[in-house]
PDB file of C-alpha atoms and ligand atoms in Angstrom:
ATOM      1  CA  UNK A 581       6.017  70.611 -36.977  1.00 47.00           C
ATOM      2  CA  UNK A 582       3.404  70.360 -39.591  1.00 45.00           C
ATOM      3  CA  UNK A 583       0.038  67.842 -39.153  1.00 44.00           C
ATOM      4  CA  UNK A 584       2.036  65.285 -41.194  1.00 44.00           C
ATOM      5  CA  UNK A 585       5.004  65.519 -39.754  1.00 48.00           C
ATOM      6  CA  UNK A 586       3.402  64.747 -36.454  1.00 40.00           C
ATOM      7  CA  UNK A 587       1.629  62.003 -37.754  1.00 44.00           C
ATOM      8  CA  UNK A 588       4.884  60.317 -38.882  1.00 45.00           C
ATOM      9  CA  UNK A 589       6.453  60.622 -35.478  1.00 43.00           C
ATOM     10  CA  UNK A 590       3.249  59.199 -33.972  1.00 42.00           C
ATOM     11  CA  UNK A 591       3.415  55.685 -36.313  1.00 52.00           C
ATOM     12  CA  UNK A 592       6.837  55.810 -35.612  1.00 49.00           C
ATOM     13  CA  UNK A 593       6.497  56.197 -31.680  1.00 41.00           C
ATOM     14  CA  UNK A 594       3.996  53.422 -31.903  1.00 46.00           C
ATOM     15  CA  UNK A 595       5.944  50.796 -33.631  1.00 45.00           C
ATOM     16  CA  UNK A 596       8.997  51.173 -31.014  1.00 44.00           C
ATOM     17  CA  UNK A 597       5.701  50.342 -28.298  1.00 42.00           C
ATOM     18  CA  UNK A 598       4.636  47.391 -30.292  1.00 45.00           C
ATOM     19  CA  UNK A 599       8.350  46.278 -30.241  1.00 37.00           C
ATOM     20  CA  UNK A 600       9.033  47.286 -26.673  1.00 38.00           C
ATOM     21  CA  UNK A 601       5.616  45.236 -25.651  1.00 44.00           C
ATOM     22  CA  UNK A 602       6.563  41.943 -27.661  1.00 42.00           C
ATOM     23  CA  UNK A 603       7.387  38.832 -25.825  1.00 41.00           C
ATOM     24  CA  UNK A 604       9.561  37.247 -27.734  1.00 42.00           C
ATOM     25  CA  UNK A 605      12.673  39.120 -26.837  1.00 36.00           C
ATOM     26  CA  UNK A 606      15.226  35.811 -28.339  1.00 41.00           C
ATOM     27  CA  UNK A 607      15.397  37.667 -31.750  1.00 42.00           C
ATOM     28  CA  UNK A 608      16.856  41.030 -29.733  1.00 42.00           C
ATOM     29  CA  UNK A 609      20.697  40.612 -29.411  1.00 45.00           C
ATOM     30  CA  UNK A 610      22.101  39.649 -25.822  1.00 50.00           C
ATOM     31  CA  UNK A 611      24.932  42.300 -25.076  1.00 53.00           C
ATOM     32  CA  UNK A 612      26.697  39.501 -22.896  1.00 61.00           C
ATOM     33  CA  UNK A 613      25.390  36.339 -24.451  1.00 64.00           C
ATOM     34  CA  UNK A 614      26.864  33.272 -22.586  1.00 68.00           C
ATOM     35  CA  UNK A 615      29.297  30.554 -23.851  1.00 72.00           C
ATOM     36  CA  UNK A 616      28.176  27.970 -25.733  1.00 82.00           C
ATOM     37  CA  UNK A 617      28.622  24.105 -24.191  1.00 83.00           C
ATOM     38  CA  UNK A 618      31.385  24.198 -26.847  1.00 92.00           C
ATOM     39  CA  UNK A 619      33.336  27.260 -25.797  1.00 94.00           C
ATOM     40  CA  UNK A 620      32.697  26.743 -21.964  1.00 95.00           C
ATOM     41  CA  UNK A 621      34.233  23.469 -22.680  1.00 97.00           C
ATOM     42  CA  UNK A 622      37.400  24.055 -24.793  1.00 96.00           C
ATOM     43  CA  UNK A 623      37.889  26.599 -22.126  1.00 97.00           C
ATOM     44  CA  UNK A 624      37.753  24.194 -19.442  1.00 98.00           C
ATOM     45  CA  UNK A 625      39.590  21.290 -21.571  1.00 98.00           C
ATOM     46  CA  UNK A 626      42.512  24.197 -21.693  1.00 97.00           C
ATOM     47  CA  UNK A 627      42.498  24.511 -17.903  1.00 98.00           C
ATOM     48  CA  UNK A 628      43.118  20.802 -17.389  1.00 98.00           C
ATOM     49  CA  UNK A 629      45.990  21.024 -20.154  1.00 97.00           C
ATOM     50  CA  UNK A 630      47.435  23.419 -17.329  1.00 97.00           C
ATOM     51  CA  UNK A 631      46.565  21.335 -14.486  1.00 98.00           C
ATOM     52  CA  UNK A 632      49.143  20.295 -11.752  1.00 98.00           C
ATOM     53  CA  UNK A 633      46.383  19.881  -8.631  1.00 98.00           C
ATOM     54  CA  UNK A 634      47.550  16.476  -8.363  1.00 98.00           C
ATOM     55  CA  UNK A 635      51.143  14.395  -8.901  1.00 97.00           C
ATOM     56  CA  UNK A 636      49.277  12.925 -12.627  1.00 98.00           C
ATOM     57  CA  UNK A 637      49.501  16.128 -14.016  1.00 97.00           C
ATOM     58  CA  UNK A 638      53.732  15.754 -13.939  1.00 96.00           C
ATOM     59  CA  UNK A 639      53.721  12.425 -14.574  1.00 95.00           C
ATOM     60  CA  UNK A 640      51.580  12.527 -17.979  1.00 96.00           C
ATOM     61  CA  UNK A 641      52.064  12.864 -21.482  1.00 96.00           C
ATOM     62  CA  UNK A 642      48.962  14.291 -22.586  1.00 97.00           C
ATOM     63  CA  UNK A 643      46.066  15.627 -20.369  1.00 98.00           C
ATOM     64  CA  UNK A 644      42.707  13.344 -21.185  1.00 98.00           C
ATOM     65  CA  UNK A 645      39.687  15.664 -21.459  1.00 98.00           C
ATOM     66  CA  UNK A 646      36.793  13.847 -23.215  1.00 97.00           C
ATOM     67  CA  UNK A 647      35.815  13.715 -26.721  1.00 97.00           C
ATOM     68  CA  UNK A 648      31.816  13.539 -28.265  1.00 97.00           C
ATOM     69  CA  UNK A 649      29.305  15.636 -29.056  1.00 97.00           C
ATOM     70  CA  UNK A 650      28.301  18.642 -26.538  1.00 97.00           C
ATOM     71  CA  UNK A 651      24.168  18.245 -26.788  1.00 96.00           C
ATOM     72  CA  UNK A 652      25.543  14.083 -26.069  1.00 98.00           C
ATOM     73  CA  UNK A 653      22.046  12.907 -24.069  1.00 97.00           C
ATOM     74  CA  UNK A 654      24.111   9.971 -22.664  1.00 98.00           C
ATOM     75  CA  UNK A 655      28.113  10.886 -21.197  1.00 98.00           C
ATOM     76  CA  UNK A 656      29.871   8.111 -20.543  1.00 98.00           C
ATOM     77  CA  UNK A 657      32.621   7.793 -17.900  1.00 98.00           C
ATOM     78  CA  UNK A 658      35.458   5.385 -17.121  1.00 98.00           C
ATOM     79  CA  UNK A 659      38.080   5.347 -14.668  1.00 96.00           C
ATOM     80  CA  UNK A 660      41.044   7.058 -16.406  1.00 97.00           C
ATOM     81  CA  UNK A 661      43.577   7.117 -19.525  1.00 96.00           C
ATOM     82  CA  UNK A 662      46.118   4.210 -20.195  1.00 95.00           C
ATOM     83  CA  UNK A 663      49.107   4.434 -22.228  1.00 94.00           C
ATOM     84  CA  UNK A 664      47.580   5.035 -25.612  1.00 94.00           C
ATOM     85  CA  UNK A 665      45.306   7.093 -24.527  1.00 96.00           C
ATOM     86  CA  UNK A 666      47.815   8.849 -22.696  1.00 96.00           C
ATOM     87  CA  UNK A 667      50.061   9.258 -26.177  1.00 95.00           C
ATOM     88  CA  UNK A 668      47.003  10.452 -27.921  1.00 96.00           C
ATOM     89  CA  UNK A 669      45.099  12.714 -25.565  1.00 97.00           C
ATOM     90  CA  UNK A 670      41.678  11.101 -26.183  1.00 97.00           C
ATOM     91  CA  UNK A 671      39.954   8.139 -23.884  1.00 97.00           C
ATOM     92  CA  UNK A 672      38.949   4.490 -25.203  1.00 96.00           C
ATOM     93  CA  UNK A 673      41.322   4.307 -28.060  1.00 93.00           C
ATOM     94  CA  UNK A 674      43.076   0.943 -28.107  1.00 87.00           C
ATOM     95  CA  UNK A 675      41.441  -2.092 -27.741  1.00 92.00           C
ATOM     96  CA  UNK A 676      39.039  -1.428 -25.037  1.00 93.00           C
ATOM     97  CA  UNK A 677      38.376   1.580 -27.152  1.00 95.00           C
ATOM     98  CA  UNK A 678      37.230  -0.619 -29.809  1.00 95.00           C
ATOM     99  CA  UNK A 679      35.036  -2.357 -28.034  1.00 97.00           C
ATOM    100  CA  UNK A 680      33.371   0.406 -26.511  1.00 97.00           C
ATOM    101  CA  UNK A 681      32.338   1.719 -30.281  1.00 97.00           C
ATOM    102  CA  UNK A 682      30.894  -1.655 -31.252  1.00 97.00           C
ATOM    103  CA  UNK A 683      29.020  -1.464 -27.670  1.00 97.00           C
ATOM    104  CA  UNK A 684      28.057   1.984 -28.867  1.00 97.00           C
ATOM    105  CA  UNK A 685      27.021   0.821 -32.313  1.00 97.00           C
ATOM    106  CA  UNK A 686      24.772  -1.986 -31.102  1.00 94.00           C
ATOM    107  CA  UNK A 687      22.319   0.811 -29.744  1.00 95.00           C
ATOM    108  CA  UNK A 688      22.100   2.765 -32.501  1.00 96.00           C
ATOM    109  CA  UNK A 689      25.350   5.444 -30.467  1.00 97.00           C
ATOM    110  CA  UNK A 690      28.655   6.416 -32.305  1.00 96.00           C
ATOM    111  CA  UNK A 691      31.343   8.046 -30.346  1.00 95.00           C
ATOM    112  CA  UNK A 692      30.130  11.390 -31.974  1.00 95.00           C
ATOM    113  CA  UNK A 693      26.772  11.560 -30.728  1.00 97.00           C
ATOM    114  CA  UNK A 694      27.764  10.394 -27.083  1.00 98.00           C
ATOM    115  CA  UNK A 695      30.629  12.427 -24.993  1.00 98.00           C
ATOM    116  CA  UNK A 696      33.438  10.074 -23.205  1.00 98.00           C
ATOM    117  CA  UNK A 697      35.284  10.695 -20.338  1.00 98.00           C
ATOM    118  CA  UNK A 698      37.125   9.781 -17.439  1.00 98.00           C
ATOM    119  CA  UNK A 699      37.113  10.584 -13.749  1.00 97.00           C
ATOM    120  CA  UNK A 700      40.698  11.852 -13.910  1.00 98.00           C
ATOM    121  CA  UNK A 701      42.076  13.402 -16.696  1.00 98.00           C
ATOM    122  CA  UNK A 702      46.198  12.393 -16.235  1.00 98.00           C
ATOM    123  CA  UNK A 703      47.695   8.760 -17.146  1.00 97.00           C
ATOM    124  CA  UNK A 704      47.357   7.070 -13.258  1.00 97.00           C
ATOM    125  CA  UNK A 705      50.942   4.644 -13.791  1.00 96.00           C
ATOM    126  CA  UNK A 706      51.735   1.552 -11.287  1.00 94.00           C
ATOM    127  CA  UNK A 707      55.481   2.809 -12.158  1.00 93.00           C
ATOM    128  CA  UNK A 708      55.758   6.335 -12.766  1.00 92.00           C
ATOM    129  CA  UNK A 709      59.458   6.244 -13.336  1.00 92.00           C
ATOM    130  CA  UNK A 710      58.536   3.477 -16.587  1.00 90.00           C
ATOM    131  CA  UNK A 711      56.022   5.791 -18.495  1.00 88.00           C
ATOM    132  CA  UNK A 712      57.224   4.131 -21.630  1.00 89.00           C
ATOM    133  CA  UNK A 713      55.668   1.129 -20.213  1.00 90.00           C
ATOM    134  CA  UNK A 714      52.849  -0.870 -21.395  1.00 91.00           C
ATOM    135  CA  UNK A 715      50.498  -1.997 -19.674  1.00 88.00           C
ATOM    136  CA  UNK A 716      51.789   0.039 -16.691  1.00 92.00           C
ATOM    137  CA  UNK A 717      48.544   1.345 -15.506  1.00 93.00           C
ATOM    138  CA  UNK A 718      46.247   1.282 -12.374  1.00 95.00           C
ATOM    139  CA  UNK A 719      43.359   2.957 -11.020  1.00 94.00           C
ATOM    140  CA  UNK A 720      43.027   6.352  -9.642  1.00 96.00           C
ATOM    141  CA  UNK A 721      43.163   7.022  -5.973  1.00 96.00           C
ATOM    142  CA  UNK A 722      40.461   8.271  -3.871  1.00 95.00           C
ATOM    143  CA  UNK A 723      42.331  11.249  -3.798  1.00 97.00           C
ATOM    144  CA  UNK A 724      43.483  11.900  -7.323  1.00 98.00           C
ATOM    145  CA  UNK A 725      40.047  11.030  -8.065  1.00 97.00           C
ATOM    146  CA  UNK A 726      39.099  13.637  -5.581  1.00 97.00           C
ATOM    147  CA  UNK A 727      41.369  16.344  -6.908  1.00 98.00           C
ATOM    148  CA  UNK A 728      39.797  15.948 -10.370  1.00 98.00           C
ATOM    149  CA  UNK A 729      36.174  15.489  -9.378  1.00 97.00           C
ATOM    150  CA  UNK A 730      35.528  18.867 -10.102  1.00 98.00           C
ATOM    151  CA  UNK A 731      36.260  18.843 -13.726  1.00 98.00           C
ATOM    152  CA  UNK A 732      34.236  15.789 -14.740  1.00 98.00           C
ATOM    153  CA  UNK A 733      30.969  17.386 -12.478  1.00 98.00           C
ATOM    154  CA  UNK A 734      32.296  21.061 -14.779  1.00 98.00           C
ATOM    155  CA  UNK A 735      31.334  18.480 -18.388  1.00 98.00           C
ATOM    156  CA  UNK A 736      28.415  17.221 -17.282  1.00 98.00           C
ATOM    157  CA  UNK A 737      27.278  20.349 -15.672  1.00 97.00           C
ATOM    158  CA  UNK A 738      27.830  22.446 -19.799  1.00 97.00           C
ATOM    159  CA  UNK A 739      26.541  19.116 -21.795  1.00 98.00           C
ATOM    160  CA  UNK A 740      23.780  18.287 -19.340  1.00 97.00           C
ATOM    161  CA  UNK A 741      23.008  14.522 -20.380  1.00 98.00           C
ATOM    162  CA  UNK A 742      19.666  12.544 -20.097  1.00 98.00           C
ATOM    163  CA  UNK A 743      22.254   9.705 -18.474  1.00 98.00           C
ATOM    164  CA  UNK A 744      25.779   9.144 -17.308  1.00 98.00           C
ATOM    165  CA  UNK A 745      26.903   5.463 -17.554  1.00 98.00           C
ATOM    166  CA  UNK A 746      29.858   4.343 -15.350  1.00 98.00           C
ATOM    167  CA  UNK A 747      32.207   2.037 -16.866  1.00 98.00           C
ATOM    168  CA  UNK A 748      33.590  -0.336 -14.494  1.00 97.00           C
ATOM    169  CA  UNK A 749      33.918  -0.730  -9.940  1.00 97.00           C
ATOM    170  CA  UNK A 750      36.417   2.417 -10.287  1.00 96.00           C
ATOM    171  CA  UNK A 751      34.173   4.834 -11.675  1.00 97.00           C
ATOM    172  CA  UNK A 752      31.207   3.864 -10.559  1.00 98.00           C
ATOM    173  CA  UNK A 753      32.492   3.315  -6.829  1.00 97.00           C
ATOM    174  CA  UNK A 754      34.117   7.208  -7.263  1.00 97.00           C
ATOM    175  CA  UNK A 755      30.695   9.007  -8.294  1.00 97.00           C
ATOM    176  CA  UNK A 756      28.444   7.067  -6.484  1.00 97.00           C
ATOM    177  CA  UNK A 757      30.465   7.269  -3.281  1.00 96.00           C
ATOM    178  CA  UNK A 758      30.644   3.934  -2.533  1.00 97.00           C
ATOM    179  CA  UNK A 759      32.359   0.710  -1.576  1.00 96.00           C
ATOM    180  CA  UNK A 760      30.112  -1.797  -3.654  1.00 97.00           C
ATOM    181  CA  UNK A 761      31.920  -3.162  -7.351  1.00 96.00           C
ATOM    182  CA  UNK A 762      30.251  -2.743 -10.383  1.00 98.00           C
ATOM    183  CA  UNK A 763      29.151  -6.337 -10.289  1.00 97.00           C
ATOM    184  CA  UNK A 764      26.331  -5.183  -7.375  1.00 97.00           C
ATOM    185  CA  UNK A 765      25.470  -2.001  -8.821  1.00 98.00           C
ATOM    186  CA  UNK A 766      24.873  -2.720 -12.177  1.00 98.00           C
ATOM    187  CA  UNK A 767      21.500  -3.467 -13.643  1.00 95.00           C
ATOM    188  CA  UNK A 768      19.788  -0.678 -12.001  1.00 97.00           C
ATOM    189  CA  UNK A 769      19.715   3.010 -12.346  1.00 98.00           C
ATOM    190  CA  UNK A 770      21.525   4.996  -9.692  1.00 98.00           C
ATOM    191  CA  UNK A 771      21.302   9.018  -8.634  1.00 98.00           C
ATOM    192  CA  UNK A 772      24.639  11.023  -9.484  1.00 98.00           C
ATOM    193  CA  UNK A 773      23.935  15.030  -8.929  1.00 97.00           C
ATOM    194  CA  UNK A 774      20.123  14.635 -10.448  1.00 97.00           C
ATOM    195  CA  UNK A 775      21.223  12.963 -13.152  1.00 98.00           C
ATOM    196  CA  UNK A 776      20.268   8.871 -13.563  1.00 98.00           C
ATOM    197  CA  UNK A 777      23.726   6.759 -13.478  1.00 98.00           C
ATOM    198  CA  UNK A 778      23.842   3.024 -15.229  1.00 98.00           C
ATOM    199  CA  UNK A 779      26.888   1.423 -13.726  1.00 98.00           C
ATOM    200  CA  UNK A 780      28.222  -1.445 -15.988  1.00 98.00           C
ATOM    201  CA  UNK A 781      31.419  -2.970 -16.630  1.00 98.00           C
ATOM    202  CA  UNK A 782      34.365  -1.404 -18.598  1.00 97.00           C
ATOM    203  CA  UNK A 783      35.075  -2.712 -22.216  1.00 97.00           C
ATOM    204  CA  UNK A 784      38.925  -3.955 -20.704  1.00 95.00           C
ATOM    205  CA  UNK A 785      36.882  -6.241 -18.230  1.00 97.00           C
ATOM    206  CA  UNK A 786      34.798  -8.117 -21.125  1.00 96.00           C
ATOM    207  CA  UNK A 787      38.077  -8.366 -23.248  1.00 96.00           C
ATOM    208  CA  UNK A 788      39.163 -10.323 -20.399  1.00 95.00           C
ATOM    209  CA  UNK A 789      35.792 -12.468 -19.351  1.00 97.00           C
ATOM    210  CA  UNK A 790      33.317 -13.374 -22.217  1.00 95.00           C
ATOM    211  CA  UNK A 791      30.586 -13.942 -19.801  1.00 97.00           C
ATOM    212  CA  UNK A 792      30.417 -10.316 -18.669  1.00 97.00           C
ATOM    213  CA  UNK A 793      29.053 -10.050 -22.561  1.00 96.00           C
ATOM    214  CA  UNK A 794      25.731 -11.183 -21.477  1.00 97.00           C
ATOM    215  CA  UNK A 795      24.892  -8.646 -18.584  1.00 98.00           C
ATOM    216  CA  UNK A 796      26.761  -5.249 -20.585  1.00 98.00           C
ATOM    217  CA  UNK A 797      24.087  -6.202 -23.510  1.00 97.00           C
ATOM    218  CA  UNK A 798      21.299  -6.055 -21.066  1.00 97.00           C
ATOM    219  CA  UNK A 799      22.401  -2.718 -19.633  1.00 98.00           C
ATOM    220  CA  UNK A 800      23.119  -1.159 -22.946  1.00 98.00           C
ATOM    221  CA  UNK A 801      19.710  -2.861 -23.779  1.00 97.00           C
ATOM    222  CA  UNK A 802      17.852  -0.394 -20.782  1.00 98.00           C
ATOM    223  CA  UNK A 803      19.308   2.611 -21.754  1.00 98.00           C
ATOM    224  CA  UNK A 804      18.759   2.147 -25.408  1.00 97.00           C
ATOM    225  CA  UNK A 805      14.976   1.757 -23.571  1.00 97.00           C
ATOM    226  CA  UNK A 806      15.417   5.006 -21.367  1.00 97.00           C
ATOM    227  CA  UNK A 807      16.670   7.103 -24.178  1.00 96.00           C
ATOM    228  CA  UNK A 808      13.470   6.206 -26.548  1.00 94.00           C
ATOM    229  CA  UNK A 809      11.313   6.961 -23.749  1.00 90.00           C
ATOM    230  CA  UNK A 810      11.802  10.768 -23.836  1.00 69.00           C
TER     231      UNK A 810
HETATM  232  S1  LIG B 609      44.418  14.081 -12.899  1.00 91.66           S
HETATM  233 FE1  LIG B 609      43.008  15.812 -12.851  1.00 91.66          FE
HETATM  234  S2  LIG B 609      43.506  16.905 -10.940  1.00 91.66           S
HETATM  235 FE2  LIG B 609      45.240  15.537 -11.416  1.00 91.66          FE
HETATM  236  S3  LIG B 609      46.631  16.853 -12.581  1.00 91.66           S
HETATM  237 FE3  LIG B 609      45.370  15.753 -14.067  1.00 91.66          FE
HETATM  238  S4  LIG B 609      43.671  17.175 -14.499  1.00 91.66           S
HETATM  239 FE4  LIG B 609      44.659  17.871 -12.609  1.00 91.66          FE
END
């Protein structure tokens, strides 16, 4: 090998050092990269299309994942899919629904930059054997709530949000693991997995009372406040 020959190979052989020594290693391709929030969650939304770990999953229509962005800092989380929700595979539509965007809208949220669940993902019926029925809904059990736990903790565990705010007693008495109604554990921030909980009451409550106005304005008032914090 001739004197410039060598010398080649030695600029060469020195470049591949510099690159080998550089810290910043996030331009170098990952040869098993992981799944984005997105694709981890489609994935899981499939698995729940599948789901039978509890009597919902025969009894619905259309399995209830969540909708919203998957970067959302705030998720927010009600008790589980009605009838049109059930018909349409996505939560809050309807009435309630409504309301819950105008909530949204009053703090400067949309329904795309926040993600919406609910703590179980099937159509919980009063009547199963009437699923044509409106207005033939009811709460979750503990343990249908139990049997779908793992799917909701699965969301917020890929979007990792600043906040979780439980919408009404049902889902805030199922993550915070307790007997207390909404109407005691609202107003103040709560501890769900790390993550700061704002109980408050679901949109179908204040479509019902008026005066329940007042206090869901002052919550959606302190996380409006928590979120510009940083
Ligand atoms: S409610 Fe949840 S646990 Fe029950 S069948 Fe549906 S997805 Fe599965």
């Amino acid at each position: 090998m001739s004197g410039t020959e060598l010398a080649v190979l030695a600029r060469e052989l020195k470049a591949r050092a510099e690159l080998l020594d550089d810290d910043d290693w996030s331009a170098l391709p990952d040869a098993h990269p992981a799944p984005s929030p997105n694709a981890a969650l489609a994935a899981l939304s499939a698995e729940v299309e599948a789901c039978r770990r509890c009597p919902l999953g025969s009894q619905r229509l259309k399995a209830v994942f969540g909708v919203g962005s998957p970067s959302a800092r705030v998720v927010f989380v009600g008790e589980g899919p009605g009838y049109e929700e059930d018909r349409r595979g996505e939560p809050f539509v309807g009435k309630a629904g409504q309301l819950l965007d105008k909530i949204l809208a009053a703090v400067g949220l949309s329904r795309e930059t926040v993600y919406i669940a609910n703590i179980v993902k099937c159509h919980p019926m009063t009547d199963p054997t009437q699923p044509d029925l409106r207005g033939n809904d009811r709460p979750p059990t503990p343990e249908e709530a139990a049997a779908c736990r793992s799917y909701l903790e699965a969301q917020l565990d890929l979007i990792k949000p600043r906040a979780v705010v439980a919408l009404g007693s049902s889902a805030a008495k199922t993550l915070l693991d307790t007997t207390d109604g909404v109407a005691r554990l609202r107003g103040r921030w709560h501890d769900f997995r790390g993550t700061p909980l704002l109980p408050t009451y679901h949109p179908a409550a204040l479509l019902r009372d008026e005066a329940l106005k007042r206090p869901v304005w002052d919550d959606m008032k302190e996380l409006k406040r928590f979120l510009e914090e940083g």
